[in-house]
Each structure stands twice: as structure tokens, then as C-alpha cells.
Short mmCIF file of N, CA and C in Angstrom, two decimals:
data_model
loop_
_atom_site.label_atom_id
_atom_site.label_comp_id
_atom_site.label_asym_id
_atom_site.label_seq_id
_atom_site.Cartn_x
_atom_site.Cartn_y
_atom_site.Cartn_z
N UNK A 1 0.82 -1.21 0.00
CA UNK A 1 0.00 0.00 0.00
C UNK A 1 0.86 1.26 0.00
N UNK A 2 1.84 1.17 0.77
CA UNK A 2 2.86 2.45 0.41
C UNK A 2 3.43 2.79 -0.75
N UNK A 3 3.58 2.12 -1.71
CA UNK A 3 4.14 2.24 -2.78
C UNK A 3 3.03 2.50 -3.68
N UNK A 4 1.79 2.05 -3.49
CA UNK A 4 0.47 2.69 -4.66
C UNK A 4 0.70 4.06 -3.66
N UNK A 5 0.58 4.72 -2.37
CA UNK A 5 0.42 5.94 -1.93
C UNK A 5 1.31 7.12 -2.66
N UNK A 6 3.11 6.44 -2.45
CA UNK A 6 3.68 7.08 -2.94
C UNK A 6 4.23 7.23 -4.61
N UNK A 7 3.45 6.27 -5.45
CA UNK A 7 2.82 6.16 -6.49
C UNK A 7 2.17 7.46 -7.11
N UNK A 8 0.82 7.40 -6.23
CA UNK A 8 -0.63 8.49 -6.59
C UNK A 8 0.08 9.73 -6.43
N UNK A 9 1.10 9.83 -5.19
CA UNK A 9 1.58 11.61 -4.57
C UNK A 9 2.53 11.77 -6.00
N UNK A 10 2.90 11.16 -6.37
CA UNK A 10 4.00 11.44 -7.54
C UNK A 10 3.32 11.55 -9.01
N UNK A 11 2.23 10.63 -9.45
CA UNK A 11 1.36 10.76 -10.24
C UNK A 11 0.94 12.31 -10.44
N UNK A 12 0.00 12.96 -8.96
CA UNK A 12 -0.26 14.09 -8.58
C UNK A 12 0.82 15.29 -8.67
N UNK A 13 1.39 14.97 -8.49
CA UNK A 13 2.61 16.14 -8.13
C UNK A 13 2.56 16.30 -10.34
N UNK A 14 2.89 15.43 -10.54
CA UNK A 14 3.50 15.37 -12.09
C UNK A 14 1.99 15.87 -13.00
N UNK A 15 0.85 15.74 -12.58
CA UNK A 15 -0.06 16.47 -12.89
C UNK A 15 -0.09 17.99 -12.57
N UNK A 16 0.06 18.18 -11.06
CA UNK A 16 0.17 19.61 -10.95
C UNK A 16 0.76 20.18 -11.47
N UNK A 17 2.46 20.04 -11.99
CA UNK A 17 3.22 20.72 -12.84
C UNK A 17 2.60 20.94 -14.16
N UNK A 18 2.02 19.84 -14.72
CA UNK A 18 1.55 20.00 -16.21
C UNK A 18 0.80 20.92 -16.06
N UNK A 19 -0.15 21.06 -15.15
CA UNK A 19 -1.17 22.37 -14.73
C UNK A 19 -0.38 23.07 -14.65
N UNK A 20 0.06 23.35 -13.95
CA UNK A 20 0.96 25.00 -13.77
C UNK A 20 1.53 24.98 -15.19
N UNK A 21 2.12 24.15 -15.93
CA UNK A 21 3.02 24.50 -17.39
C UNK A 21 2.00 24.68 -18.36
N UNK A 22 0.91 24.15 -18.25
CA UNK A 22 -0.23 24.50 -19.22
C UNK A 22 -0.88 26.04 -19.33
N UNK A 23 -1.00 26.24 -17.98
CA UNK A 23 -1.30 27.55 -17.51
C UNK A 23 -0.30 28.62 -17.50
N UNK A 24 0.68 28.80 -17.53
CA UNK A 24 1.67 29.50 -17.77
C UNK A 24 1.95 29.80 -19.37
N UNK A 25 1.65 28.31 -20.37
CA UNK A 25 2.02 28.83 -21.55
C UNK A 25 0.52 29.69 -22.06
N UNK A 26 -0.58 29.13 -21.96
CA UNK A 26 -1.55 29.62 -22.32
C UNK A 26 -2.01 31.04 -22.00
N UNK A 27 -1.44 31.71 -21.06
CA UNK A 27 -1.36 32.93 -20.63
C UNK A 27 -0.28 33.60 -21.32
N UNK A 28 0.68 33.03 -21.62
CA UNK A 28 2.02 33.53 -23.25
C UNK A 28 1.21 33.58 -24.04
N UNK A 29 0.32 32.78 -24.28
CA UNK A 29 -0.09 32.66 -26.17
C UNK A 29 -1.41 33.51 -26.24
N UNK A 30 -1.80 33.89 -25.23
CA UNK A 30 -3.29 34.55 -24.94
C UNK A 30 -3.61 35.66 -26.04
N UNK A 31 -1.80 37.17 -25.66
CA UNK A 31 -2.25 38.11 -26.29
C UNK A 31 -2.11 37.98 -27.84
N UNK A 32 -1.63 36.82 -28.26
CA UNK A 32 -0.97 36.32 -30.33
C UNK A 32 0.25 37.25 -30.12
N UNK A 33 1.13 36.70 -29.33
CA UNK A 33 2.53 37.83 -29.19
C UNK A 33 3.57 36.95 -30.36
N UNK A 34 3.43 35.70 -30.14
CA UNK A 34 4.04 34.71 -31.33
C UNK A 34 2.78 33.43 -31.83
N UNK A 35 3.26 33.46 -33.17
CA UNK A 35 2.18 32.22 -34.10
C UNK A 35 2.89 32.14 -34.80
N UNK A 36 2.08 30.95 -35.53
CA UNK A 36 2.71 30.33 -36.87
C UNK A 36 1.63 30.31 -37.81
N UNK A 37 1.79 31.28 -38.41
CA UNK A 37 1.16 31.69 -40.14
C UNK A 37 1.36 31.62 -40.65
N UNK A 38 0.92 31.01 -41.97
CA UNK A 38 1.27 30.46 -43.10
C UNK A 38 2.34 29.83 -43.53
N UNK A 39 2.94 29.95 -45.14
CA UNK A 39 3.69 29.41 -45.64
C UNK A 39 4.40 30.24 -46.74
N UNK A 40 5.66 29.86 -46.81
CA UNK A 40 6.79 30.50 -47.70
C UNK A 40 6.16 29.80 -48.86
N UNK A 41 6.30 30.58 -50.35
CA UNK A 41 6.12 30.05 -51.60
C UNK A 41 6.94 28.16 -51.51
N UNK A 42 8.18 28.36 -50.88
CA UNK A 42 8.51 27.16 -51.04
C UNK A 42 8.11 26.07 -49.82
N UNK A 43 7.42 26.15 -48.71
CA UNK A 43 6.69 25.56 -48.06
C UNK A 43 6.96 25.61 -46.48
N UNK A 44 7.96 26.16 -46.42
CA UNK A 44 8.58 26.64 -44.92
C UNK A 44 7.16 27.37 -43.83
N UNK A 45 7.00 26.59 -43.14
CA UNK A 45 6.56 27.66 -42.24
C UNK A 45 6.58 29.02 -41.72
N UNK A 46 5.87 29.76 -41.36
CA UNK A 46 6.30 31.59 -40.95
C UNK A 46 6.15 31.51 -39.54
N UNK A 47 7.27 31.37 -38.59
CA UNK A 47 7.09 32.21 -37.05
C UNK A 47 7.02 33.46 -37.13
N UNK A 48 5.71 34.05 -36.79
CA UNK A 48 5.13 35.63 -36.22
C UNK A 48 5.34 35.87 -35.25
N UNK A 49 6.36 37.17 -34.81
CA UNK A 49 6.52 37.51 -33.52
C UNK A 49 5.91 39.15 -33.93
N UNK A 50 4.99 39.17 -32.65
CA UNK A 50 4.71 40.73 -32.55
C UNK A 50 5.20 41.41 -31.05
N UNK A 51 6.22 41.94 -31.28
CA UNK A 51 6.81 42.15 -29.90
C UNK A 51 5.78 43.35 -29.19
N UNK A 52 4.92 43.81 -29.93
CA UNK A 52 4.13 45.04 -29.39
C UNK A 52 2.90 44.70 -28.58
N UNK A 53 2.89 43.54 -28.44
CA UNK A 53 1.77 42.68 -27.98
C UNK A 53 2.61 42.55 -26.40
N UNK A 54 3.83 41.81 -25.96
CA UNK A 54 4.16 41.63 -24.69
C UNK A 54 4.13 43.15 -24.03
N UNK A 55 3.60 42.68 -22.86
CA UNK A 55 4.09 43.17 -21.62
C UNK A 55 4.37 42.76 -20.13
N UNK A 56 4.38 41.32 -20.08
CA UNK A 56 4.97 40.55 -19.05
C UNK A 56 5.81 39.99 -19.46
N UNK A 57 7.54 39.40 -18.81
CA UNK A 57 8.30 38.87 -19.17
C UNK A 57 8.84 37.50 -17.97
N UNK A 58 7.75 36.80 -17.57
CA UNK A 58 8.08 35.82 -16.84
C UNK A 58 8.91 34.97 -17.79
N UNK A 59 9.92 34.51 -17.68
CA UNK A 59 11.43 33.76 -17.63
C UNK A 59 11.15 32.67 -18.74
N UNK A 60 10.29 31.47 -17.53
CA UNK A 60 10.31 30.29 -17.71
C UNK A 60 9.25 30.18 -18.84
N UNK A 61 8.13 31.04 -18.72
CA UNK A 61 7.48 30.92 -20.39
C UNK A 61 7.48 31.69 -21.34
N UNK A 62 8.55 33.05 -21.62
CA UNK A 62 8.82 33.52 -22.51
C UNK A 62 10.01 32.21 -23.15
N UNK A 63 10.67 31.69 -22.76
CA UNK A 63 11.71 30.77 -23.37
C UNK A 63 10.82 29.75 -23.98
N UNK A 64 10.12 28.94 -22.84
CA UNK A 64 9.26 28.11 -23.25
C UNK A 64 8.30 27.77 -24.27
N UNK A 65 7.64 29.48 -24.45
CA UNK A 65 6.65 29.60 -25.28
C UNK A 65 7.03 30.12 -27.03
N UNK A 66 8.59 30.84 -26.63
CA UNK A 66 8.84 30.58 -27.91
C UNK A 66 9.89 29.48 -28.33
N UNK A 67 10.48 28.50 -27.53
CA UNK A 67 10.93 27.01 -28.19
C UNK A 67 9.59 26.19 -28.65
N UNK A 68 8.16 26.48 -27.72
CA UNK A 68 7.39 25.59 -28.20
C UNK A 68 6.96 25.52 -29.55
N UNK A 69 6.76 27.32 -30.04
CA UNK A 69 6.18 27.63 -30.99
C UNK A 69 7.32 27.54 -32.42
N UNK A 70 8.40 27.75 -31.84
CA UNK A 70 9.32 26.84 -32.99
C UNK A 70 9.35 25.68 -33.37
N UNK A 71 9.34 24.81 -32.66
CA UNK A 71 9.19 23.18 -32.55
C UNK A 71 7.75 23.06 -33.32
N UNK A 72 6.59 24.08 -33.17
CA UNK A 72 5.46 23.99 -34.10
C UNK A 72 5.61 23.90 -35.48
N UNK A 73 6.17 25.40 -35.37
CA UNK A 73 6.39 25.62 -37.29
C UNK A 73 7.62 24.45 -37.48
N UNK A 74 8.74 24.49 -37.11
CA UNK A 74 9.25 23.16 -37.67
C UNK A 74 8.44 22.00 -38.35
N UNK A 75 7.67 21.52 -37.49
CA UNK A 75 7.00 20.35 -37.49
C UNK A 75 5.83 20.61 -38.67
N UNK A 76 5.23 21.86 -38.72
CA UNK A 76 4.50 22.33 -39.82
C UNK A 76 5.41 22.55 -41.20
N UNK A 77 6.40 23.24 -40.74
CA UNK A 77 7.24 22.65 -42.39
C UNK A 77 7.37 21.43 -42.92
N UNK A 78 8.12 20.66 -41.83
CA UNK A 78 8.07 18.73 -42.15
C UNK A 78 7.43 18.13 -42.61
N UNK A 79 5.70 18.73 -42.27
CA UNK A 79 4.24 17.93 -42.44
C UNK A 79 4.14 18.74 -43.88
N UNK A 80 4.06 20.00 -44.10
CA UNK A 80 3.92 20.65 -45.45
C UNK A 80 4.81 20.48 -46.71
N UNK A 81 5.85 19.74 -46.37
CA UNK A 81 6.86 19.72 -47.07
C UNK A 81 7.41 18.17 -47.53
N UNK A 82 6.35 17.30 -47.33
CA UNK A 82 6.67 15.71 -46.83
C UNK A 82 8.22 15.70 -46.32
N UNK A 83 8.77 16.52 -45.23
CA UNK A 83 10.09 16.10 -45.16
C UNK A 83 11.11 16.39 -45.97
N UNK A 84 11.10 17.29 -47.12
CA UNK A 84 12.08 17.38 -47.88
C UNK A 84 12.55 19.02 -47.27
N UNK A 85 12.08 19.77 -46.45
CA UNK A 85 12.40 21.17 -45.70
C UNK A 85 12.48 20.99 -44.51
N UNK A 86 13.32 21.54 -43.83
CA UNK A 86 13.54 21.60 -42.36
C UNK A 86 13.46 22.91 -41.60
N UNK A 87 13.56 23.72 -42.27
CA UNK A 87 13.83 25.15 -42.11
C UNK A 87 12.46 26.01 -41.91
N UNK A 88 12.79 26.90 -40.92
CA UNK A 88 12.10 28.07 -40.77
C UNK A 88 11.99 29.34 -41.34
N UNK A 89 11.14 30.49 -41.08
CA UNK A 89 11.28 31.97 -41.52
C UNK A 89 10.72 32.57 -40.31
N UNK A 90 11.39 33.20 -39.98
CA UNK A 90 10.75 34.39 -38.83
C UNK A 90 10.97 35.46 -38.98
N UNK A 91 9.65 35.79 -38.69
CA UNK A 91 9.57 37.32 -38.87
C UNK A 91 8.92 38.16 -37.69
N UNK A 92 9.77 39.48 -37.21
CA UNK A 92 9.32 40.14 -36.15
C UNK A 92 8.79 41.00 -36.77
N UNK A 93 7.63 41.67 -36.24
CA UNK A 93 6.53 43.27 -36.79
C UNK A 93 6.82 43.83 -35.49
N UNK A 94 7.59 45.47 -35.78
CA UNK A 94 7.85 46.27 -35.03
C UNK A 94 6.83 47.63 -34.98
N UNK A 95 5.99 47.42 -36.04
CA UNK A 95 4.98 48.61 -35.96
C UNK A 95 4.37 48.54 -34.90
N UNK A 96 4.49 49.83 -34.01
CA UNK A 96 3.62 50.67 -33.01
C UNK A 96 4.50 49.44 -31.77
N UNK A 97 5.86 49.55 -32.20
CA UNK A 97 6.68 49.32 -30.86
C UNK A 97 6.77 50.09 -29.45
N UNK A 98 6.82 49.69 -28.43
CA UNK A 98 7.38 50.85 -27.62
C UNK A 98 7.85 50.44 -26.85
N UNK A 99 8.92 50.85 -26.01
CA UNK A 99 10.24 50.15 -24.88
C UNK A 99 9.45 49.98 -23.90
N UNK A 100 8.13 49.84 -23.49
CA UNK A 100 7.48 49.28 -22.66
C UNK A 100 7.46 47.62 -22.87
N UNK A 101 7.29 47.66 -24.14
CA UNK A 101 7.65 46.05 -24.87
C UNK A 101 8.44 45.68 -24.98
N UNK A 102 9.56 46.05 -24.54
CA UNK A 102 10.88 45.50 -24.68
C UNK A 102 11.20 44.84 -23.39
N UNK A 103 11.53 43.27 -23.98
CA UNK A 103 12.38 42.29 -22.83
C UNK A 103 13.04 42.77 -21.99
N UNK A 104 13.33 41.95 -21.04
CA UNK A 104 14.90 42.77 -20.28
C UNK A 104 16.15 41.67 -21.27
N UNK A 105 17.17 42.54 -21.18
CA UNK A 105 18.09 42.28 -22.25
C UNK A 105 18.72 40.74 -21.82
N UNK A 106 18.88 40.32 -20.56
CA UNK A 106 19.28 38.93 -20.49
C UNK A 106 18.52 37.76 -20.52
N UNK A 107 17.30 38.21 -20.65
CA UNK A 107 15.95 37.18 -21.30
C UNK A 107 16.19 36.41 -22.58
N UNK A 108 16.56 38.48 -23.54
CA UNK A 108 16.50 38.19 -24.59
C UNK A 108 17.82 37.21 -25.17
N UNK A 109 18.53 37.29 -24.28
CA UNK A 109 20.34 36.42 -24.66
C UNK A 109 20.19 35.23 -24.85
N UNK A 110 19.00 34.71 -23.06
CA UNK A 110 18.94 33.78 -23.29
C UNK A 110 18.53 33.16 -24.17
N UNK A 111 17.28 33.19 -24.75
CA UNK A 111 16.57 32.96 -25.54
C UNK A 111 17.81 32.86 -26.66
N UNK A 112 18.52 33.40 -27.35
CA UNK A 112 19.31 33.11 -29.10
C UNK A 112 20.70 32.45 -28.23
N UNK A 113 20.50 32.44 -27.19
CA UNK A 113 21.81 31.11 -26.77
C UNK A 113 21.01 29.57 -26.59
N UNK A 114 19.95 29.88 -26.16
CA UNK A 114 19.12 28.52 -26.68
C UNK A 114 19.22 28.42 -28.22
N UNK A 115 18.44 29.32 -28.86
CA UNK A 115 18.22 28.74 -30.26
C UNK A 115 19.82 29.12 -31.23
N UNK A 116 20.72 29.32 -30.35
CA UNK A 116 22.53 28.74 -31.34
C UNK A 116 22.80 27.72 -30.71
N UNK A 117 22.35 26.66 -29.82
CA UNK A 117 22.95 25.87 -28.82
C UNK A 117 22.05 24.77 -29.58
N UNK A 118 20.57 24.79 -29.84
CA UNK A 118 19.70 23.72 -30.21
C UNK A 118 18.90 23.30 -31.36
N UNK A 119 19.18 24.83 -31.88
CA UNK A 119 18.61 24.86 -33.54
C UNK A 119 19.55 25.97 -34.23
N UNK A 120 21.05 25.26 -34.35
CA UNK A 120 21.23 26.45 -35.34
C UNK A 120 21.49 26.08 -36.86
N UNK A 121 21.01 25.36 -37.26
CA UNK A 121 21.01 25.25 -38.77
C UNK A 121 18.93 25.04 -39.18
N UNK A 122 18.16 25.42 -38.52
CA UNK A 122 17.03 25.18 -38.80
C UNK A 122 15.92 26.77 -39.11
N UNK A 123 16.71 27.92 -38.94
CA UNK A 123 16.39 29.00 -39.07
C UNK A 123 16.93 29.29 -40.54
N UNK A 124 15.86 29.88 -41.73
CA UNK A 124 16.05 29.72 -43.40
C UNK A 124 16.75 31.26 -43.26
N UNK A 125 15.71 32.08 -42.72
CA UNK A 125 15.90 33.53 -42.43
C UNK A 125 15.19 34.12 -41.38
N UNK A 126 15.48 34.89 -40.69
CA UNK A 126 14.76 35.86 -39.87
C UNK A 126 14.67 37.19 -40.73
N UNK A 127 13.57 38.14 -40.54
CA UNK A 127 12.98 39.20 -40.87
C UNK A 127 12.93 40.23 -39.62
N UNK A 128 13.61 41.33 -39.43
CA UNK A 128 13.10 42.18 -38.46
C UNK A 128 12.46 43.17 -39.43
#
């Protein structure tokens, strides 16, 4: 019986996190600050970042929410492309910016030391 107890508490625990990680990203994706729209003539997916949209910069799901949404369009190129593209396009829209929207600068580090550390041959082009 101790081992189904400490079983269920660990079951639970590993649920609550998914709750809290569910809820954390879904509150990222709420205001459309990043998506994945459409397609390049040659079949690449488009990551949309609208930086004019943030104004909270919690850590763990600004990183989160944009590795997830890369790992999307990836996977939407792969599926659009039967596999013969791997590559991305991103593009940031700076219209009606304002330094209220702006990251704090070691957020933003982190974030392109993740994506040179874990995807750096999978970005076609970025667009600012």
C-alpha cells in the first residue's frame, strides 16, 4: 500500500506541474505575441513575432513559449513539405513598438543562446 500511496503523490505532483506548465504557456499565447502563419512560396513555415503585444516577461514561459512555438512551425514545415524542408522563416513586426515592450536584455540572450545551442542550422531567415 505504500508504494500505490507514494505512487498516486507522484502521479499528482506530475499532474500539478503539467497544470501550472499549461497555464503559464496559455497565458504567453493569450495576447498572439508569437504564431505560426502560413507558408513561404517554397513551403517553410512563418514564425510571427509581434513584440508590441508583450508586456509581461516571466522567464520560464517567454523561453518556453517561444521554443514551443518553434518546434510547431518546424513540425508544420516537415508535415507541409513531406520532409524534404527543415527550415524556418521568422519574422518580427515592429509597428507601433514601444520600450514598454521591450524584454529585459538577459531574457533576450537567453533565448538566441538557446536557439545557437539547439537549432542552429534550422532557421532559413529571420525578418526584423
Amino acid at each position: 500500500k505504500k508504494k500505490k500511496k507514494a505512487d498516486d503523490s507522484y502521479e499528482e505532483e506530475k499532474r500539478k506541474e503539467r497544470t501550472r506548465i499549461r497555464k503559464g504557456l496559455e497565458d504567453r499565447f493569450q495576447n498572439g505575441a508569437s504564431v505560426v502563419r502560413g507558408y513561404t512560396k517554397d513551403g517553410r513555415a512563418l514564425f510571427l513575432n509581434f513584440p508590441r503585444t508583450e508586456t509581461s516577461w516571466n522567464e520560464e514561459f517567454f523561453i518556453a513559449g517561444n521554443i514551443y512555438t518553434i518546434e510547431r512551425a518546424l513540425a508544420c514545415t516537415e508535415r507541409n513539405t513531406d520532409g524534404e524542408k527543415s527550415k524556418i522563416v521568422v519574422m518580427y513586426d515592429y509597428n507601433e513598438y514601444a520600450m514598454k515592450n521591450s524584454p529585459p536584455t538577459q531574457l533576450v540572450k537567453k533565448l538566441l543562446y538557446n536557439l545557437r545551442d539547439h537549432w542552429p542550422e534550422r532557421l532559413e531567415h529571420v525578418f526584423v
